Amino acid sequence: MDFHTDTIILLAGLLFIVGVITAKFSTRLGVPALVLFILVGMLVGSDGLGLIHFDYSQAHYAQLIGIFALVIILFEGGLQTKWKTVQSVAVPSLSLATFGVLITSTLVAVAAKYVLGVSWLEAYLFGAIVGSTDAAAVFAVLKEQNIKDRLAATLEAESGTNDPMAVFLTLSLIELITIGSMNPLHLFGSFLWQMGAGLILGFGLGKLGSYSINKINLDSSGLYPVFALAFALLTYSVTAMIGASGLLAVYVAALVIGNQDLTYRHSIFRFNEGFAWMMQMLMFIILGLLVFPNQLFEASIFIKGILLSLILMLVARPVAVFLTTIKMRFDWKEKLFLSWAGLRGAVPIVLATFPMTAGLENSPLFFNVVFFVVLTSALIQGSTIAHFANKLQLTGPQKTTPLHSLELVSIGKANAEIVELEMKQDTPVIGKTLEEINLPKDVLVNAIIRDEQLITPYGKTTIQADDILYVLVSKKKKRQLKELFQAKES
């Protein structure tokens, strides 16, 4: 049905309100928010209330929105990731992101050949589409869980870097199906180019982005988050335009930017966190619109989807994990958890739109079965990750979210800002009073948060572990201040 502009804006507002409420109650229901977003899309779509008509002929719009949303989600995930944590799991993460995807895709392809009754090339295409874990799903599910840091970091780094492998395999197989031949050397060279150029451009543009954010003195603080986001979009587009992996470049650039000492750091992080949530809602609702429940829950699709989901969850993913993490200091419990936590989400659904836009004969079948696989993965695996981790005794200290809310500001014209410093257990100043600390000139400790209480500091105030200090400092003295309060390397 056609809409006037006012109706579209009203509908968008209502959908986002429903999305926020859905996210609020998803944890209580024990269901990942992305599943509920998809259900909202299915509800308002053609086979639901019929408020929005969306079909396979509009798959290119879903593809565009999906890729744009993935750029934002990967950028936000990379910003929040600590480089020290990723560095410690770089080898297993990259192994899972490359060889793991290849093994998973191959095993699923063998199953798809006989379950779906398609050609071998089409079976491998299906395997490639569902071969990668999904950053949006993994970031969303792990964010509030107290999974051990090393396992969580491995899963997040894998999901942030395995999309390029799945995209490469999917596009290569579509080209092979439509053209009929491909030079193996060209294929290998293309893979090296996509990964290598993606890494180099991501690192270079990330450095340029962080340098620009710190050096350019903008008149409005609200422009800094927009400026950072612009570098994410620039990184993806420049990299993709030269035939390299834009998604990998965005994740690497976000890692570089997020681990720098940034002006307006908290504003940038909070803006991108909110925008990433908005993109998740929009993406999964749009993808839900592409699904027709009367087709999705046909007996044949249901049975094929269940079979392939079980093979992916119980055979393909575990085999890939156990093979690609040999001699990487993971015990069998940790490997079992990594196998179960390989969530499928938006990426496979977005990749399933590529056969549609290429006009492949079995693309509607692929889309419906892929959608079913994603839905069952999110429902079964996503809702049981915390319980599974507890059973395997792989949880760490409970993550807590500070109850205080003190807005960090930068005083642009005065070239100064208020920074937040968290006092770790091994911070050198623990146990010292403020007057015993040799603070740089023009540095003032404004407030201390201790046990969720606000303390007004004075000279005799003793710094304790887990204190959060809010310090007014000139931009020139920020590095000196950070070094003074820097925790010792563990």
Short mmCIF file of C-alpha atoms in Angstrom, two decimals:
data_model
loop_
_atom_site.label_atom_id
_atom_site.label_comp_id
_atom_site.label_asym_id
_atom_site.label_seq_id
_atom_site.Cartn_x
_atom_site.Cartn_y
_atom_site.Cartn_z
CA MET A 1 0.00 0.00 0.00
CA ASP A 2 1.14 3.56 -0.67
CA PHE A 3 1.94 5.95 2.14
CA HIS A 4 2.04 9.69 2.44
CA THR A 5 5.18 11.21 3.98
CA ASP A 6 3.46 11.86 7.33
CA THR A 7 2.25 8.26 7.51
CA ILE A 8 5.74 6.89 6.84
CA ILE A 9 7.22 9.09 9.59
CA LEU A 10 4.47 8.01 12.00
CA LEU A 11 5.08 4.35 11.17
CA ALA A 12 8.85 4.76 11.61
CA GLY A 13 8.32 6.37 15.02
CA LEU A 14 5.98 3.59 16.15
CA LEU A 15 8.36 0.89 14.92
CA PHE A 16 11.29 2.39 16.82
CA ILE A 17 9.17 2.70 19.99
CA VAL A 18 8.17 -0.95 19.64
CA GLY A 19 11.83 -1.81 18.98
CA VAL A 20 13.04 -0.07 22.15
CA ILE A 21 10.33 -1.73 24.27
CA THR A 22 11.18 -5.06 22.65
CA ALA A 23 14.88 -4.63 23.52
CA LYS A 24 13.89 -3.74 27.10
CA PHE A 25 11.95 -6.96 27.63
CA SER A 26 14.05 -9.34 25.53
CA THR A 27 16.37 -10.15 28.47
CA ARG A 28 13.46 -10.90 30.78
CA LEU A 29 11.90 -13.16 28.15
CA GLY A 30 15.22 -14.94 27.62
CA VAL A 31 15.04 -14.27 23.88
CA PRO A 32 17.66 -12.23 21.93
CA ALA A 33 16.32 -8.85 20.85
CA LEU A 34 17.10 -9.53 17.19
CA VAL A 35 14.51 -12.35 17.11
CA LEU A 36 11.83 -10.01 18.42
CA PHE A 37 12.84 -7.32 15.90
CA ILE A 38 12.43 -9.88 13.10
CA LEU A 39 9.02 -10.88 14.45
CA VAL A 40 7.97 -7.21 14.46
CA GLY A 41 8.95 -7.01 10.77
CA MET A 42 7.00 -10.17 9.97
CA LEU A 43 3.99 -8.85 11.91
CA VAL A 44 3.73 -5.55 10.00
CA GLY A 45 4.61 -7.16 6.64
CA SER A 46 2.46 -8.43 3.80
CA ASP A 47 1.57 -11.74 5.49
CA GLY A 48 0.92 -10.07 8.85
CA LEU A 49 -1.06 -6.89 9.38
CA GLY A 50 -0.24 -5.77 5.83
CA LEU A 51 0.92 -2.31 6.94
CA ILE A 52 4.02 -2.46 4.73
CA HIS A 53 4.29 -4.34 1.44
CA PHE A 54 7.77 -5.71 0.83
CA ASP A 55 8.68 -8.59 -1.49
CA TYR A 56 11.63 -10.25 -3.20
CA SER A 57 11.66 -7.65 -5.98
CA GLN A 58 12.75 -5.12 -3.33
CA ALA A 59 15.58 -7.29 -2.01
CA HIS A 60 18.14 -4.73 -3.20
CA TYR A 61 16.70 -2.18 -0.74
CA ALA A 62 17.04 -4.70 2.11
CA GLN A 63 20.59 -5.41 0.94
CA LEU A 64 21.50 -1.70 0.94
CA ILE A 65 20.00 -1.12 4.40
CA GLY A 66 21.60 -4.32 5.71
CA ILE A 67 25.11 -3.41 4.55
CA PHE A 68 24.79 0.16 5.86
CA ALA A 69 23.60 -1.20 9.22
CA LEU A 70 26.45 -3.73 9.35
CA VAL A 71 28.98 -0.91 8.84
CA ILE A 72 27.53 0.96 11.83
CA ILE A 73 27.29 -2.18 14.01
CA LEU A 74 30.85 -3.30 13.21
CA PHE A 75 32.15 0.20 13.85
CA GLU A 76 30.45 0.37 17.26
CA GLY A 77 31.64 -3.12 18.17
CA GLY A 78 35.22 -2.28 17.20
CA LEU A 79 35.15 0.96 19.21
CA GLN A 80 34.17 -0.95 22.35
CA THR A 81 36.83 -3.66 21.91
CA LYS A 82 40.08 -3.32 23.85
CA TRP A 83 43.13 -3.99 21.69
CA LYS A 84 44.98 -5.81 24.51
CA THR A 85 42.13 -8.31 24.76
CA VAL A 86 41.91 -8.85 21.00
CA GLN A 87 45.69 -9.17 20.69
CA SER A 88 45.69 -12.12 23.06
CA VAL A 89 43.15 -14.02 20.93
CA ALA A 90 44.18 -12.82 17.46
CA VAL A 91 45.42 -16.22 16.24
CA PRO A 92 42.38 -18.35 17.21
CA SER A 93 39.97 -15.59 16.08
CA LEU A 94 41.57 -15.30 12.64
CA SER A 95 41.75 -19.08 12.35
CA LEU A 96 38.03 -19.35 13.10
CA ALA A 97 37.26 -16.41 10.80
CA THR A 98 39.00 -17.99 7.79
CA PHE A 99 39.53 -21.76 8.02
CA GLY A 100 36.58 -22.08 10.39
CA VAL A 101 34.22 -20.45 7.90
CA LEU A 102 35.63 -22.60 5.08
CA ILE A 103 35.15 -25.86 7.04
CA THR A 104 31.67 -24.86 8.24
CA SER A 105 30.61 -23.87 4.71
CA THR A 106 31.90 -27.15 3.23
CA LEU A 107 30.16 -29.39 5.77
CA VAL A 108 26.88 -27.48 5.45
CA ALA A 109 27.22 -27.62 1.64
CA VAL A 110 27.43 -31.43 1.71
CA ALA A 111 24.25 -31.54 3.79
CA ALA A 112 22.50 -28.92 1.62
CA LYS A 113 23.23 -30.93 -1.54
CA TYR A 114 21.05 -33.78 -0.32
CA VAL A 115 18.56 -31.92 1.89
CA LEU A 116 17.71 -29.21 -0.66
CA GLY A 117 18.32 -31.29 -3.77
CA VAL A 118 20.33 -28.59 -5.56
CA SER A 119 23.54 -28.70 -7.61
CA TRP A 120 26.92 -28.87 -5.89
CA LEU A 121 27.72 -25.24 -6.73
CA GLU A 122 24.38 -24.09 -5.32
CA ALA A 123 24.94 -26.26 -2.24
CA TYR A 124 28.32 -24.60 -1.67
CA LEU A 125 26.66 -21.21 -2.15
CA PHE A 126 24.18 -22.05 0.61
CA GLY A 127 27.04 -23.21 2.84
CA ALA A 128 28.93 -19.95 2.22
CA ILE A 129 25.87 -17.87 3.08
CA VAL A 130 25.44 -19.46 6.53
CA GLY A 131 29.17 -20.08 7.12
CA SER A 132 29.97 -17.01 9.21
CA THR A 133 28.89 -15.97 12.69
CA ASP A 134 27.17 -12.62 12.96
CA ALA A 135 28.67 -9.54 14.62
CA ALA A 136 25.30 -7.94 15.38
CA ALA A 137 24.01 -11.09 17.10
CA VAL A 138 27.24 -11.87 18.96
CA PHE A 139 27.82 -8.30 20.18
CA ALA A 140 24.19 -7.98 21.32
CA VAL A 141 24.04 -11.32 23.16
CA LEU A 142 27.47 -11.13 24.85
CA LYS A 143 27.28 -7.46 25.86
CA GLU A 144 25.47 -8.05 29.15
CA GLN A 145 26.84 -11.55 29.88
CA ASN A 146 29.69 -12.35 32.27
CA ILE A 147 31.43 -14.81 29.95
CA LYS A 148 35.18 -15.15 30.57
CA ASP A 149 37.02 -12.33 28.83
CA ARG A 150 39.16 -14.56 26.61
CA LEU A 151 36.16 -16.48 25.25
CA ALA A 152 34.06 -13.36 24.74
CA ALA A 153 36.94 -11.61 22.99
CA THR A 154 37.51 -14.61 20.71
CA LEU A 155 33.86 -14.69 19.68
CA GLU A 156 33.67 -10.93 19.15
CA ALA A 157 36.91 -10.76 17.15
CA GLU A 158 35.84 -13.77 15.07
CA SER A 159 32.43 -12.30 14.29
CA GLY A 160 34.01 -8.93 13.46
CA THR A 161 36.48 -10.44 11.00
CA ASN A 162 34.73 -13.45 9.44
CA ASP A 163 32.16 -11.52 7.40
CA PRO A 164 34.71 -10.78 4.62
CA MET A 165 35.38 -14.52 4.16
CA ALA A 166 31.66 -15.30 3.85
CA VAL A 167 31.09 -12.35 1.48
CA PHE A 168 34.07 -13.42 -0.64
CA LEU A 169 32.87 -17.03 -0.89
CA THR A 170 29.27 -15.99 -1.63
CA LEU A 171 30.14 -13.52 -4.41
CA SER A 172 32.72 -15.90 -5.94
CA LEU A 173 30.22 -18.78 -6.07
CA ILE A 174 27.48 -16.57 -7.55
CA GLU A 175 29.95 -15.50 -10.24
CA LEU A 176 30.91 -19.13 -10.84
CA ILE A 177 27.25 -20.18 -11.15
CA THR A 178 26.30 -17.34 -13.49
CA ILE A 179 29.46 -17.27 -15.65
CA GLY A 180 30.34 -20.96 -15.43
CA SER A 181 34.11 -20.71 -14.95
CA MET A 182 36.73 -18.95 -12.86
CA ASN A 183 40.51 -18.89 -12.77
CA PRO A 184 41.73 -20.40 -9.44
CA LEU A 185 44.77 -18.09 -9.41
CA HIS A 186 42.51 -15.08 -9.92
CA LEU A 187 40.30 -16.31 -7.07
CA PHE A 188 43.27 -16.69 -4.69
CA GLY A 189 44.72 -13.32 -5.70
CA SER A 190 41.33 -11.67 -5.16
CA PHE A 191 41.12 -13.15 -1.67
CA LEU A 192 44.58 -11.91 -0.72
CA TRP A 193 43.78 -8.46 -2.10
CA GLN A 194 40.48 -8.18 -0.23
CA MET A 195 41.95 -9.22 3.11
CA GLY A 196 45.32 -7.45 2.77
CA ALA A 197 44.00 -4.16 1.41
CA GLY A 198 41.14 -4.24 3.92
CA LEU A 199 43.58 -4.56 6.83
CA ILE A 200 45.96 -1.87 5.55
CA LEU A 201 43.28 0.68 4.65
CA GLY A 202 41.40 0.02 7.88
CA PHE A 203 44.53 0.64 9.93
CA GLY A 204 45.56 3.73 7.93
CA LEU A 205 42.14 5.38 7.92
CA GLY A 206 41.69 4.51 11.61
CA LYS A 207 44.93 6.35 12.42
CA LEU A 208 43.85 9.28 10.25
CA GLY A 209 40.44 9.34 11.93
CA SER A 210 41.76 9.35 15.50
CA TYR A 211 44.39 11.99 14.63
CA SER A 212 41.75 14.22 13.00
CA ILE A 213 39.31 13.88 15.89
CA ASN A 214 41.97 15.01 18.36
CA LYS A 215 43.50 17.79 16.27
CA ILE A 216 40.46 19.54 14.78
CA ASN A 217 38.79 21.87 17.28
CA LEU A 218 35.11 21.87 16.29
CA ASP A 219 32.70 24.51 17.56
CA SER A 220 30.05 22.03 18.71
CA SER A 221 30.66 18.90 20.77
CA GLY A 222 27.84 17.20 18.87
CA LEU A 223 29.95 17.23 15.71
CA TYR A 224 32.63 14.88 17.07
CA PRO A 225 30.47 11.71 17.03
CA VAL A 226 29.30 12.60 13.51
CA PHE A 227 32.92 13.16 12.46
CA ALA A 228 33.90 9.71 13.81
CA LEU A 229 30.95 8.06 12.07
CA ALA A 230 31.93 9.76 8.81
CA PHE A 231 35.29 7.98 8.97
CA ALA A 232 33.48 4.64 9.32
CA LEU A 233 31.45 5.29 6.16
CA LEU A 234 34.51 6.68 4.35
CA THR A 235 36.58 3.63 5.31
CA TYR A 236 33.97 1.18 4.03
CA SER A 237 33.28 2.99 0.77
CA VAL A 238 36.91 3.72 -0.19
CA THR A 239 37.91 0.13 0.56
CA ALA A 240 34.93 -1.42 -1.22
CA MET A 241 35.43 0.80 -4.29
CA ILE A 242 38.89 -0.66 -4.89
CA GLY A 243 37.56 -4.22 -4.57
CA ALA A 244 38.79 -4.91 -1.03
CA SER A 245 36.83 -5.89 2.08
CA GLY A 246 35.07 -2.78 3.37
CA LEU A 247 33.59 -4.61 6.38
CA LEU A 248 37.00 -5.79 7.55
CA ALA A 249 38.43 -2.30 7.05
CA VAL A 250 35.65 -0.74 9.15
CA TYR A 251 36.23 -3.16 12.04
CA VAL A 252 40.01 -2.59 11.98
CA ALA A 253 39.55 1.21 11.77
CA ALA A 254 37.16 1.10 14.75
CA LEU A 255 39.70 -0.95 16.74
CA VAL A 256 42.37 1.68 16.03
CA ILE A 257 40.11 4.66 16.84
CA GLY A 258 38.56 3.06 19.93
CA ASN A 259 41.95 2.33 21.50
CA GLN A 260 43.24 5.90 21.12
CA ASP A 261 42.95 8.67 23.69
CA LEU A 262 40.10 10.60 22.05
CA THR A 263 38.61 14.02 22.57
CA TYR A 264 34.90 13.61 23.44
CA ARG A 265 35.48 9.88 23.77
CA HIS A 266 32.33 9.17 25.76
CA SER A 267 30.14 11.28 23.50
CA ILE A 268 31.47 9.39 20.47
CA PHE A 269 30.93 6.01 22.13
CA ARG A 270 27.43 6.77 23.42
CA PHE A 271 26.30 8.23 20.09
CA ASN A 272 27.52 5.20 18.15
CA GLU A 273 26.03 2.80 20.68
CA GLY A 274 22.60 4.40 20.25
CA PHE A 275 22.95 4.57 16.47
CA ALA A 276 24.01 0.91 16.33
CA TRP A 277 20.89 -0.08 18.27
CA MET A 278 18.81 1.96 15.85
CA MET A 279 20.44 0.21 12.88
CA GLN A 280 19.90 -3.21 14.46
CA MET A 281 16.21 -2.50 14.87
CA LEU A 282 15.86 -1.15 11.35
CA MET A 283 17.86 -3.95 9.74
CA PHE A 284 16.09 -6.84 11.44
CA ILE A 285 12.66 -5.29 10.94
CA ILE A 286 13.39 -4.77 7.22
CA LEU A 287 14.68 -8.33 6.91
CA GLY A 288 11.55 -9.53 8.71
CA LEU A 289 9.47 -7.72 6.08
CA LEU A 290 11.12 -9.84 3.36
CA VAL A 291 9.79 -13.04 4.93
CA PHE A 292 6.40 -14.50 4.21
CA PRO A 293 5.35 -16.72 7.14
CA ASN A 294 3.02 -18.82 4.96
CA GLN A 295 6.10 -19.83 2.91
CA LEU A 296 8.57 -19.98 5.79
CA PHE A 297 6.50 -22.44 7.80
CA GLU A 298 5.55 -24.73 4.94
CA ALA A 299 6.19 -28.35 5.91
CA SER A 300 9.01 -28.79 3.38
CA ILE A 301 10.82 -25.57 4.40
CA PHE A 302 10.27 -26.35 8.08
CA ILE A 303 11.76 -29.87 7.84
CA LYS A 304 14.68 -28.78 5.62
CA GLY A 305 15.38 -25.79 7.85
CA ILE A 306 15.38 -27.90 11.03
CA LEU A 307 17.71 -30.50 9.49
CA LEU A 308 20.20 -27.93 8.22
CA SER A 309 20.05 -25.95 11.48
CA LEU A 310 20.84 -29.06 13.53
CA ILE A 311 23.69 -30.02 11.20
CA LEU A 312 25.11 -26.48 11.41
CA MET A 313 24.80 -26.22 15.21
CA LEU A 314 25.71 -29.79 16.20
CA VAL A 315 28.11 -30.91 13.48
CA ALA A 316 29.57 -28.24 11.18
CA ARG A 317 30.33 -25.52 13.73
CA PRO A 318 31.78 -27.88 16.40
CA VAL A 319 33.99 -29.68 13.85
CA ALA A 320 35.24 -26.31 12.55
CA VAL A 321 35.97 -25.05 16.09
CA PHE A 322 37.77 -28.19 17.27
CA LEU A 323 39.89 -28.39 14.10
CA THR A 324 40.86 -24.72 13.87
CA THR A 325 41.75 -24.27 17.54
CA ILE A 326 44.13 -27.22 17.88
CA LYS A 327 47.06 -26.30 20.19
CA MET A 328 45.59 -22.87 20.98
CA ARG A 329 45.20 -23.26 24.75
CA PHE A 330 41.46 -23.91 24.77
CA ASP A 331 40.24 -26.88 26.82
CA TRP A 332 37.35 -29.05 25.66
CA LYS A 333 34.80 -27.07 27.68
CA GLU A 334 35.89 -23.80 26.08
CA LYS A 335 35.80 -25.34 22.60
CA LEU A 336 32.34 -26.68 23.32
CA PHE A 337 31.20 -23.20 24.33
CA LEU A 338 32.80 -21.58 21.25
CA SER A 339 30.92 -24.13 19.15
CA TRP A 340 27.57 -23.34 20.74
CA ALA A 341 28.05 -19.56 20.74
CA GLY A 342 28.57 -19.27 16.97
CA LEU A 343 25.39 -17.31 16.40
CA ARG A 344 23.94 -16.68 12.96
CA GLY A 345 22.13 -13.39 12.40
CA ALA A 346 21.92 -10.52 9.95
CA VAL A 347 24.94 -11.38 7.79
CA PRO A 348 23.55 -14.68 6.43
CA ILE A 349 20.18 -13.03 5.74
CA VAL A 350 21.84 -10.10 3.96
CA LEU A 351 24.02 -12.53 1.98
CA ALA A 352 20.87 -14.48 1.05
CA THR A 353 19.66 -11.38 -0.83
CA PHE A 354 22.66 -11.56 -3.19
CA PRO A 355 21.35 -14.63 -5.10
CA MET A 356 18.01 -12.79 -5.41
CA THR A 357 19.57 -9.69 -6.95
CA ALA A 358 21.62 -11.97 -9.23
CA GLY A 359 18.42 -13.68 -10.40
CA LEU A 360 19.40 -17.24 -9.40
CA GLU A 361 16.62 -19.80 -9.80
CA ASN A 362 16.64 -21.18 -6.25
CA SER A 363 17.13 -17.84 -4.48
CA PRO A 364 13.64 -17.80 -2.81
CA LEU A 365 14.27 -21.31 -1.45
CA PHE A 366 17.70 -20.26 -0.16
CA PHE A 367 16.33 -17.12 1.48
CA ASN A 368 13.57 -18.96 3.34
CA VAL A 369 15.83 -21.77 4.54
CA VAL A 370 18.60 -19.32 5.55
CA PHE A 371 16.05 -17.25 7.43
CA PHE A 372 14.83 -20.36 9.24
CA VAL A 373 18.40 -21.34 10.13
CA VAL A 374 19.06 -17.85 11.54
CA LEU A 375 15.81 -17.82 13.49
CA THR A 376 16.48 -21.21 15.11
CA SER A 377 20.11 -20.29 15.84
CA ALA A 378 19.08 -17.08 17.58
CA LEU A 379 16.22 -18.71 19.47
CA ILE A 380 17.95 -21.90 20.56
CA GLN A 381 21.60 -20.86 20.89
CA GLY A 382 21.15 -17.17 21.68
CA SER A 383 18.72 -17.77 24.52
CA THR A 384 20.83 -20.51 26.14
CA ILE A 385 24.37 -19.04 25.94
CA ALA A 386 24.40 -17.74 29.53
CA HIS A 387 22.96 -21.00 30.91
CA PHE A 388 25.44 -23.05 28.86
CA ALA A 389 28.39 -20.96 30.10
CA ASN A 390 27.26 -21.40 33.70
CA LYS A 391 26.94 -25.16 33.29
CA LEU A 392 30.47 -25.33 31.86
CA GLN A 393 31.76 -22.97 34.60
CA LEU A 394 33.05 -20.47 32.04
CA THR A 395 31.71 -17.30 33.62
CA GLY A 396 33.73 -14.53 35.23
CA PRO A 397 32.79 -11.82 37.73
CA GLN A 398 29.32 -10.40 37.18
CA LYS A 399 29.44 -7.35 34.93
CA THR A 400 27.99 -4.25 36.53
CA THR A 401 26.75 -1.09 34.94
CA PRO A 402 27.50 2.06 36.98
CA LEU A 403 24.33 3.63 38.35
CA HIS A 404 25.79 7.14 38.35
CA SER A 405 25.45 9.37 35.33
CA LEU A 406 27.90 12.25 35.18
CA GLU A 407 28.05 13.81 31.74
CA LEU A 408 31.59 14.28 30.49
CA VAL A 409 32.17 17.61 28.79
CA SER A 410 34.88 19.33 26.84
CA ILE A 411 35.31 23.05 27.11
CA GLY A 412 36.20 23.73 23.50
CA LYS A 413 37.11 27.42 23.66
CA ALA A 414 39.14 26.93 26.83
CA ASN A 415 40.89 23.91 25.26
CA ALA A 416 40.14 21.80 28.34
CA GLU A 417 37.90 18.89 29.23
CA ILE A 418 36.65 16.69 32.03
CA VAL A 419 37.95 13.13 31.76
CA GLU A 420 36.91 9.94 33.53
CA LEU A 421 39.60 7.79 35.18
CA GLU A 422 38.82 4.39 36.67
CA MET A 423 41.16 3.27 39.45
CA LYS A 424 42.12 -0.37 38.87
CA GLN A 425 43.50 -2.59 41.63
CA ASP A 426 47.08 -2.13 40.37
CA THR A 427 46.94 1.63 39.72
CA PRO A 428 50.08 3.18 41.34
CA VAL A 429 48.18 5.91 43.23
CA ILE A 430 45.95 3.51 45.20
CA GLY A 431 46.28 4.28 48.92
CA LYS A 432 47.69 7.77 48.37
CA THR A 433 45.98 11.05 49.24
CA LEU A 434 45.43 13.68 46.54
CA GLU A 435 48.06 15.95 48.07
CA GLU A 436 50.59 13.10 47.92
CA ILE A 437 50.03 12.70 44.19
CA ASN A 438 52.19 14.96 42.05
CA LEU A 439 49.36 16.25 39.84
CA PRO A 440 50.37 18.36 36.82
CA LYS A 441 49.71 22.07 36.98
CA ASP A 442 46.19 23.15 35.94
CA VAL A 443 44.73 19.73 36.81
CA LEU A 444 41.78 19.57 39.22
CA VAL A 445 40.02 16.46 40.57
CA ASN A 446 36.38 17.58 40.54
CA ALA A 447 34.56 14.53 41.85
CA ILE A 448 35.03 10.92 42.94
CA ILE A 449 32.42 8.18 42.58
CA ARG A 450 32.88 5.48 45.24
CA ASP A 451 30.37 2.66 45.79
CA GLU A 452 27.88 4.62 43.68
CA GLN A 453 28.20 7.62 46.01
CA LEU A 454 29.48 11.05 45.03
CA ILE A 455 32.45 12.23 47.12
CA THR A 456 33.71 15.81 47.10
CA PRO A 457 37.51 15.49 46.99
CA TYR A 458 40.01 17.54 48.99
CA GLY A 459 43.73 17.20 49.77
CA LYS A 460 43.37 14.48 52.43
CA THR A 461 41.06 12.29 50.29
CA THR A 462 42.61 8.83 49.79
CA ILE A 463 42.30 7.12 46.42
CA GLN A 464 40.82 3.64 46.66
CA ALA A 465 40.52 0.76 44.18
CA ASP A 466 37.43 0.98 41.90
CA ASP A 467 37.10 4.74 42.48
CA ILE A 468 36.06 6.70 39.40
CA LEU A 469 37.69 10.14 39.21
CA TYR A 470 36.42 13.06 37.15
CA VAL A 471 39.30 15.38 36.43
CA LEU A 472 39.40 18.79 34.74
CA VAL A 473 42.54 18.96 32.59
CA SER A 474 43.87 20.97 29.67
CA LYS A 475 44.21 18.97 26.46
CA LYS A 476 47.97 19.45 26.52
CA LYS A 477 48.21 17.71 29.91
CA LYS A 478 45.89 14.77 29.12
CA ARG A 479 48.67 12.34 28.21
CA GLN A 480 50.70 13.27 31.30
CA LEU A 481 47.63 12.78 33.48
CA LYS A 482 46.82 9.37 31.95
CA GLU A 483 50.41 8.18 32.46
CA LEU A 484 50.27 9.22 36.12
CA PHE A 485 47.12 7.16 36.74
CA GLN A 486 47.94 4.35 34.32
CA ALA A 487 47.53 0.84 35.74
CA LYS A 488 50.59 -1.38 35.58
CA GLU A 489 50.74 -3.82 32.66
CA SER A 490 49.50 -7.24 33.75
#
